[in-house]
mmCIF file of C-alpha atoms and ligand atoms in Angstrom:
data_model
loop_
_atom_site.group_PDB
_atom_site.id
_atom_site.type_symbol
_atom_site.label_atom_id
_atom_site.label_comp_id
_atom_site.label_asym_id
_atom_site.label_seq_id
_atom_site.Cartn_x
_atom_site.Cartn_y
_atom_site.Cartn_z
ATOM 1 C CA MET D 760 -4.905 2.690 -9.302
ATOM 2 C CA SER D 761 -8.821 2.073 -9.595
ATOM 3 C CA ASP D 762 -10.883 4.884 -9.745
ATOM 4 C CA ASP D 763 -13.459 3.050 -7.234
ATOM 5 C CA LEU D 764 -11.228 4.089 -4.472
ATOM 6 C CA SER D 765 -11.900 7.200 -2.068
ATOM 7 C CA PRO D 766 -9.225 9.504 -1.810
ATOM 8 C CA ALA D 767 -7.995 8.126 1.528
ATOM 9 C CA GLU D 768 -7.812 4.581 0.115
ATOM 10 C CA ALA D 769 -5.809 5.644 -3.007
ATOM 11 C CA ALA D 770 -3.125 7.582 -0.940
ATOM 12 C CA LYS D 771 -2.834 4.541 1.609
ATOM 13 C CA SER D 772 -2.443 2.058 -1.605
ATOM 14 C CA ALA D 773 -0.085 4.193 -3.199
ATOM 15 C CA ALA D 774 2.155 4.306 -0.137
ATOM 16 C CA ALA D 775 2.050 0.495 0.434
ATOM 17 C CA LEU D 776 2.727 -0.145 -3.124
ATOM 18 C CA LYS D 777 5.910 1.907 -3.065
ATOM 19 C CA ALA D 778 6.869 0.030 0.204
ATOM 20 C CA SER D 779 6.402 -3.174 -1.337
ATOM 21 C CA GLU D 780 9.331 -2.488 -3.942
ATOM 22 C CA TYR D 781 11.889 -2.731 -0.909
ATOM 23 C CA VAL D 782 10.690 -6.471 -0.563
ATOM 24 C CA LYS D 783 12.955 -8.890 -2.170
ATOM 25 C CA ASN D 784 13.038 -12.352 -2.868
ATOM 26 C CA GLY D 785 14.487 -14.607 0.557
ATOM 27 C CA MET D 786 13.332 -11.561 2.897
ATOM 28 C CA LYS D 787 11.768 -12.373 6.592
ATOM 29 C CA VAL D 788 9.063 -9.373 6.619
ATOM 30 C CA GLY D 789 7.063 -8.072 9.672
ATOM 31 C CA LEU D 790 3.712 -7.307 8.087
ATOM 32 C CA GLY D 791 2.034 -4.717 9.982
ATOM 33 C CA THR D 792 -1.800 -3.965 11.205
ATOM 34 C CA GLY D 793 -4.362 -1.652 10.093
ATOM 35 C CA SER D 794 -5.902 -0.345 6.840
ATOM 36 C CA THR D 795 -2.640 0.752 5.595
ATOM 37 C CA ALA D 796 -1.001 -2.275 6.181
ATOM 38 C CA ALA D 797 -3.862 -4.066 4.632
ATOM 39 C CA TRP D 798 -2.970 -2.422 1.563
ATOM 40 C CA LEU D 799 0.818 -3.585 1.627
ATOM 41 C CA VAL D 800 -0.394 -7.549 2.387
ATOM 42 C CA LYS D 801 -2.548 -7.008 -0.683
ATOM 43 C CA HIS D 802 0.148 -5.992 -2.934
ATOM 44 C CA LEU D 803 2.646 -8.591 -1.663
ATOM 45 C CA GLY D 804 -0.009 -10.892 -2.309
ATOM 46 C CA GLU D 805 -0.390 -9.621 -5.923
ATOM 47 C CA ARG D 806 3.491 -9.682 -6.242
ATOM 48 C CA LYS D 807 3.296 -13.366 -4.937
ATOM 49 C CA ARG D 808 1.205 -14.706 -7.764
ATOM 50 C CA THR D 809 2.394 -12.717 -10.378
ATOM 51 C CA GLU D 810 6.140 -12.760 -10.026
ATOM 52 C CA GLY D 811 6.460 -15.761 -7.510
ATOM 53 C CA LEU D 812 7.626 -13.538 -4.728
ATOM 54 C CA ASP D 813 9.548 -15.810 -2.395
ATOM 55 C CA ILE D 814 9.142 -14.233 1.142
ATOM 56 C CA VAL D 815 7.816 -15.265 4.651
ATOM 57 C CA GLY D 816 5.717 -12.811 6.634
ATOM 58 C CA VAL D 817 5.646 -12.465 10.552
ATOM 59 C CA PRO D 818 2.081 -10.682 10.873
ATOM 60 C CA THR D 819 1.644 -8.177 14.025
ATOM 61 C CA SER D 820 -2.094 -9.598 14.457
ATOM 62 C CA THR D 821 -4.386 -12.065 14.222
ATOM 63 C CA ARG D 822 -6.375 -10.212 11.596
ATOM 64 C CA THR D 823 -3.106 -9.487 9.612
ATOM 65 C CA ALA D 824 -2.024 -13.244 9.838
ATOM 66 C CA GLU D 825 -5.806 -14.094 8.401
ATOM 67 C CA GLN D 826 -5.414 -11.663 5.570
ATOM 68 C CA ALA D 827 -1.831 -12.952 4.632
ATOM 69 C CA ARG D 828 -3.312 -16.352 4.501
ATOM 70 C CA GLU D 829 -5.737 -15.424 2.080
ATOM 71 C CA GLU D 830 -3.193 -13.593 0.029
ATOM 72 C CA GLY D 831 -1.167 -16.836 -0.138
ATOM 73 C CA ILE D 832 1.927 -15.401 1.856
ATOM 74 C CA PRO D 833 3.610 -17.937 3.704
ATOM 75 C CA ILE D 834 3.917 -16.967 7.155
ATOM 76 C CA THR D 835 5.692 -17.801 10.622
ATOM 77 C CA THR D 836 6.446 -16.548 14.439
ATOM 78 C CA LEU D 837 8.716 -14.105 15.432
ATOM 79 C CA ASN D 838 10.227 -16.653 17.584
ATOM 80 C CA GLU D 839 10.920 -19.042 14.058
ATOM 81 C CA ALA D 840 11.991 -16.332 12.311
ATOM 82 C CA LYS D 841 14.117 -14.732 15.407
ATOM 83 C CA TRP D 842 15.166 -11.613 13.441
ATOM 84 C CA LEU D 843 13.673 -9.980 9.948
ATOM 85 C CA ASP D 844 15.105 -8.158 7.264
ATOM 86 C CA LEU D 845 12.331 -5.578 7.148
ATOM 87 C CA THR D 846 9.159 -4.560 8.701
ATOM 88 C CA ILE D 847 6.109 -2.438 7.278
ATOM 89 C CA ASP D 848 3.414 -1.130 9.140
ATOM 90 C CA GLY D 849 1.278 1.699 9.540
ATOM 91 C CA ALA D 850 1.111 4.725 11.846
ATOM 92 C CA ASP D 851 -1.380 7.199 13.636
ATOM 93 C CA GLU D 852 0.838 10.194 13.653
ATOM 94 C CA TYR D 853 4.421 10.530 12.774
ATOM 95 C CA ASP D 854 6.749 13.441 13.185
ATOM 96 C CA ALA D 855 9.958 15.188 11.556
ATOM 97 C CA ASP D 856 12.015 12.834 13.471
ATOM 98 C CA LEU D 857 10.158 9.683 12.332
ATOM 99 C CA ALA D 858 8.917 9.086 15.850
ATOM 100 C CA LEU D 859 5.593 7.782 15.997
ATOM 101 C CA ILE D 860 2.067 7.252 17.830
ATOM 102 C CA LYS D 861 1.165 3.467 16.976
ATOM 103 C CA GLY D 862 -2.002 1.310 18.550
ATOM 104 C CA GLY D 863 -4.920 2.974 17.008
ATOM 105 C CA GLY D 864 -6.024 -0.634 15.874
ATOM 106 C CA GLY D 865 -4.675 -1.740 19.297
ATOM 107 C CA ALA D 866 -1.560 -4.030 17.601
ATOM 108 C CA LEU D 867 1.089 -1.857 19.176
ATOM 109 C CA LEU D 868 2.923 -4.658 21.390
ATOM 110 C CA GLN D 869 3.325 -7.139 18.879
ATOM 111 C CA GLU D 870 3.833 -3.997 16.367
ATOM 112 C CA LYS D 871 7.228 -2.983 18.563
ATOM 113 C CA ILE D 872 8.459 -6.299 18.898
ATOM 114 C CA VAL D 873 8.267 -6.842 15.678
ATOM 115 C CA ALA D 874 9.606 -3.744 14.504
ATOM 116 C CA THR D 875 12.218 -3.719 17.250
ATOM 117 C CA ALA D 876 13.392 -7.185 15.779
ATOM 118 C CA SER D 877 13.970 -6.036 12.272
ATOM 119 C CA ASP D 878 16.732 -4.578 10.505
ATOM 120 C CA ARG D 879 14.792 -1.766 8.699
ATOM 121 C CA MET D 880 11.311 -0.345 9.819
ATOM 122 C CA ILE D 881 9.214 1.373 7.077
ATOM 123 C CA VAL D 882 6.201 3.379 8.063
ATOM 124 C CA ILE D 883 3.665 3.829 5.312
ATOM 125 C CA ALA D 884 0.857 6.279 5.928
ATOM 126 C CA ASP D 885 -1.520 9.149 4.276
ATOM 127 C CA GLU D 886 -0.608 12.752 4.399
ATOM 128 C CA THR D 887 -2.953 13.144 7.534
ATOM 129 C CA LYS D 888 -0.369 11.290 9.753
ATOM 130 C CA PHE D 889 2.337 13.965 9.244
ATOM 131 C CA VAL D 890 2.204 16.194 12.488
ATOM 132 C CA PRO D 891 4.649 18.824 13.473
ATOM 133 C CA GLN D 892 4.261 17.426 17.052
ATOM 134 C CA LEU D 893 2.899 14.049 18.333
ATOM 135 C CA GLY D 894 -0.212 13.682 20.704
ATOM 136 C CA ALA D 895 -3.223 15.121 19.184
ATOM 137 C CA PHE D 896 -3.589 11.330 18.496
ATOM 138 C CA PRO D 897 -4.770 9.529 21.963
ATOM 139 C CA LEU D 898 -1.689 7.649 22.837
ATOM 140 C CA PRO D 899 -2.383 3.871 23.302
ATOM 141 C CA VAL D 900 -0.938 2.000 26.262
ATOM 142 C CA GLU D 901 -1.289 -1.700 26.768
ATOM 143 C CA VAL D 902 -1.996 -2.500 30.288
ATOM 144 C CA LEU D 903 -2.753 -5.679 32.404
ATOM 145 C CA GLY D 904 -6.415 -6.240 33.532
ATOM 146 C CA PHE D 905 -4.714 -6.890 37.031
ATOM 147 C CA GLY D 906 -5.400 -3.524 38.557
ATOM 148 C CA MET D 907 -5.913 -1.717 35.695
ATOM 149 C CA HIS D 908 -8.081 0.910 37.365
ATOM 150 C CA THR D 909 -4.805 1.711 39.826
ATOM 151 C CA THR D 910 -2.674 1.770 36.682
ATOM 152 C CA GLN D 911 -5.200 4.466 35.125
ATOM 153 C CA LEU D 912 -4.821 6.592 38.405
ATOM 154 C CA LEU D 913 -1.159 6.265 38.472
ATOM 155 C CA LEU D 914 -0.399 7.250 34.908
ATOM 156 C CA GLU D 915 -2.659 10.131 35.203
ATOM 157 C CA GLU D 916 -0.880 11.295 38.390
ATOM 158 C CA MET D 917 2.780 10.710 36.591
ATOM 159 C CA LEU D 918 1.423 12.770 33.599
ATOM 160 C CA GLU D 919 1.100 15.692 35.552
ATOM 161 C CA GLY D 920 4.543 16.237 35.960
ATOM 162 C CA LEU D 921 5.312 15.699 32.566
ATOM 163 C CA ASP D 922 5.728 17.963 29.472
ATOM 164 C CA VAL D 923 2.269 17.077 28.102
ATOM 165 C CA THR D 924 -0.824 18.971 27.650
ATOM 166 C CA GLY D 925 -3.445 16.596 28.724
ATOM 167 C CA THR D 926 -3.241 13.716 31.248
ATOM 168 C CA LYS D 927 -6.738 11.814 30.954
ATOM 169 C CA ALA D 928 -6.261 7.938 30.440
ATOM 170 C CA VAL D 929 -9.492 6.604 29.103
ATOM 171 C CA PRO D 930 -10.053 2.721 28.903
ATOM 172 C CA ARG D 931 -10.572 1.619 25.322
ATOM 173 C CA MET D 932 -13.956 0.208 24.998
ATOM 174 C CA THR D 933 -15.544 -1.900 21.965
ATOM 175 C CA ASP D 934 -19.556 -2.938 21.894
ATOM 176 C CA GLY D 935 -19.626 -1.884 25.551
ATOM 177 C CA GLN D 936 -16.726 -3.878 26.787
ATOM 178 C CA LEU D 937 -13.138 -3.414 27.549
ATOM 179 C CA PHE D 938 -11.445 -4.034 24.321
ATOM 180 C CA VAL D 939 -9.134 -6.718 24.324
ATOM 181 C CA THR D 940 -5.841 -7.189 22.793
ATOM 182 C CA ASP D 941 -4.169 -10.213 21.356
ATOM 183 C CA GLU D 942 -2.193 -11.031 24.215
ATOM 184 C CA GLY D 943 -5.631 -10.760 26.226
ATOM 185 C CA ASN D 944 -4.593 -7.233 27.706
ATOM 186 C CA HIS D 945 -6.425 -4.133 27.569
ATOM 187 C CA ILE D 946 -5.852 -0.338 26.442
ATOM 188 C CA LEU D 947 -5.934 2.860 27.964
ATOM 189 C CA ASP D 948 -6.010 6.000 25.407
ATOM 190 C CA LEU D 949 -3.939 8.829 26.950
ATOM 191 C CA HIS D 950 -5.389 12.159 25.684
ATOM 192 C CA LEU D 951 -2.251 14.210 25.750
ATOM 193 C CA GLY D 952 -2.789 16.897 23.215
ATOM 194 C CA ARG D 953 0.922 17.598 23.197
ATOM 195 C CA ILE D 954 3.673 15.325 23.498
ATOM 196 C CA GLY D 955 6.734 17.646 24.341
ATOM 197 C CA ASN D 956 9.485 15.044 24.875
ATOM 198 C CA PRO D 957 8.299 11.607 23.280
ATOM 199 C CA ARG D 958 11.798 9.570 24.109
ATOM 200 C CA GLN D 959 11.150 10.798 27.722
ATOM 201 C CA LEU D 960 7.535 9.887 27.800
ATOM 202 C CA SER D 961 8.121 6.368 26.315
ATOM 203 C CA LEU D 962 10.612 5.486 29.138
ATOM 204 C CA VAL D 963 8.760 6.798 31.692
ATOM 205 C CA LEU D 964 5.611 5.322 30.772
ATOM 206 C CA ASN D 965 7.148 1.600 30.524
ATOM 207 C CA GLN D 966 8.464 2.422 34.460
ATOM 208 C CA VAL D 967 4.703 2.062 35.655
ATOM 209 C CA PRO D 968 3.550 -1.224 37.216
ATOM 210 C CA GLY D 969 0.855 -2.839 35.102
ATOM 211 C CA VAL D 970 2.089 -1.130 31.883
ATOM 212 C CA VAL D 971 2.918 -3.545 29.133
ATOM 213 C CA GLU D 972 4.055 -1.381 26.646
ATOM 214 C CA ASN D 973 3.240 2.083 25.098
ATOM 215 C CA GLY D 974 2.269 2.827 21.439
ATOM 216 C CA LEU D 975 5.476 5.282 20.978
ATOM 217 C CA PHE D 976 8.277 4.506 18.725
ATOM 218 C CA VAL D 977 10.912 6.302 18.932
ATOM 219 C CA ASP D 978 14.337 5.578 17.012
ATOM 220 C CA ILE D 979 12.728 2.321 15.299
ATOM 221 C CA CYS D 980 11.297 3.809 12.058
ATOM 222 C CA ASP D 981 13.775 4.423 9.284
ATOM 223 C CA ILE D 982 11.877 5.326 6.432
ATOM 224 C CA CYS D 983 8.609 6.859 6.138
ATOM 225 C CA ILE D 984 6.815 6.720 2.680
ATOM 226 C CA THR D 985 3.672 8.969 2.480
ATOM 227 C CA GLY D 986 1.112 8.469 -0.104
ATOM 228 C CA HIS D 987 -1.268 11.006 -1.580
ATOM 229 C CA SER D 988 -4.867 10.259 -3.197
ATOM 230 C CA ASP D 989 -3.349 11.591 -6.755
ATOM 231 C CA GLY D 990 -1.097 8.702 -6.824
ATOM 232 C CA ARG D 991 2.287 10.459 -5.638
ATOM 233 C CA ILE D 992 4.182 9.192 -3.086
ATOM 234 C CA GLU D 993 6.881 10.944 -0.645
ATOM 235 C CA VAL D 994 9.788 9.071 0.817
ATOM 236 C CA ARG D 995 12.000 10.585 3.896
ATOM 237 C CA ASP D 996 14.922 8.094 4.829
ATOM 238 C CA ALA D 997 16.128 8.921 8.096
ATOM 239 C CA THR D 998 19.124 6.828 7.459
ATOM 240 C CA SER D 999 20.588 8.685 4.984
ATOM 241 C CA ASP D 1000 24.014 9.980 5.757
ATOM 242 C CA ASP D 1001 24.058 12.477 2.962
ATOM 243 C CA ALA D 1002 22.518 15.277 4.553
ATOM 244 C CA GLU D 1003 22.011 17.249 1.027
ATOM 245 C CA ALA D 1004 20.444 14.054 -0.561
ATOM 246 C CA SER D 1005 18.376 13.442 2.305
ATOM 247 C CA GLU D 1006 17.587 17.274 2.219
ATOM 248 C CA ARG D 1007 16.354 16.035 -1.424
ATOM 249 C CA ASN D 1008 14.942 12.959 -0.314
ATOM 250 C CA VAL D 1009 12.147 14.298 2.216
ATOM 251 C CA PHE D 1010 9.630 14.459 0.282
ATOM 252 C CA ALA D 1011 10.724 14.336 -2.729
ATOM 253 C CA ASP D 1012 8.288 13.731 -5.255
ATOM 254 C CA LEU D 1013 9.159 10.028 -6.568
ATOM 255 C CA ALA D 1014 6.238 9.740 -8.725
ATOM 256 C CA ASP D 1015 7.107 11.226 -11.979
HETATM 257 C C1 5RP A 1065 -2.474 -0.825 14.588
HETATM 258 C C2 5RP A 1065 -1.664 0.361 14.030
HETATM 259 C C3 5RP A 1065 -1.801 0.777 12.901
HETATM 260 O O1 5RP A 1065 -0.671 0.853 12.361
HETATM 261 C C4 5RP A 1065 -2.485 2.456 12.851
HETATM 262 O O2 5RP A 1065 -3.474 2.352 13.938
HETATM 263 C C5 5RP A 1065 -2.687 2.937 11.537
HETATM 264 O O3 5RP A 1065 -3.910 2.247 11.092
HETATM 265 P P1 5RP A 1065 -4.210 2.896 9.675
HETATM 266 O O4 5RP A 1065 -3.479 2.352 8.754
HETATM 267 O O5 5RP A 1065 -5.449 2.051 9.752
HETATM 268 O O6 5RP A 1065 -4.849 4.489 9.719
HETATM 269 O O7 5RP A 1065 -0.668 1.013 15.137
HETATM 270 O O8 5RP A 1065 -2.328 -0.965 16.247
#
């Protein structure tokens, strides 16, 4: 690992490097979005050049598509690939059940579609992303531009009756303009503080007209790989049936 990396980047790179080991020749791989996922694409590009790794990637954003092309990784669309072997992506928060908040980078819609269309999803993260309870990170919700201020009011009203601490829905801005997603929609960031029941909240949010998708990923992630700045990594595998092994695997130090 390069000494030039900041502790945070070293941790992300370590997680992404470990996740890249799950990628085998012939696989169709969903490529996530964000600074941690960018490390994954970089490591896969390296494997492509050094060992001729033979994969096809399905990017979850225009940013990731551009980086994959630069790294020489062949890419296709989800429509072409139809179903994927594996998706590897970052997260803004994850809890002990491997429920996630995603969408800090605004790509939650494609990310959720791609992850759901995969046999397995691996999340890569640095240690700051683990939380005992989701909700400190504002939950991104992708909404249609049409009537979005009404959608905002409806969401805030609906949140009053749910097991959350805050109810504020804030339109995401960039350079003084509403943030526009790859699908031409906008994002409302929900400042919830604490999410008591992520599964219920995810279902209820998507019932509000104008909501396209929300950034809660529940029962989608199978494995979470956490990287530390000293190069150590921890793997939590939610798919392990063996309770004892699973216990040992939970944050087991695999670096030695
Ligand atoms: C983008 C995402 C990202 O995976 C999430 O924001 C984490 O990003 P980073 O790895 O830069 O912390 O959901 O929509």
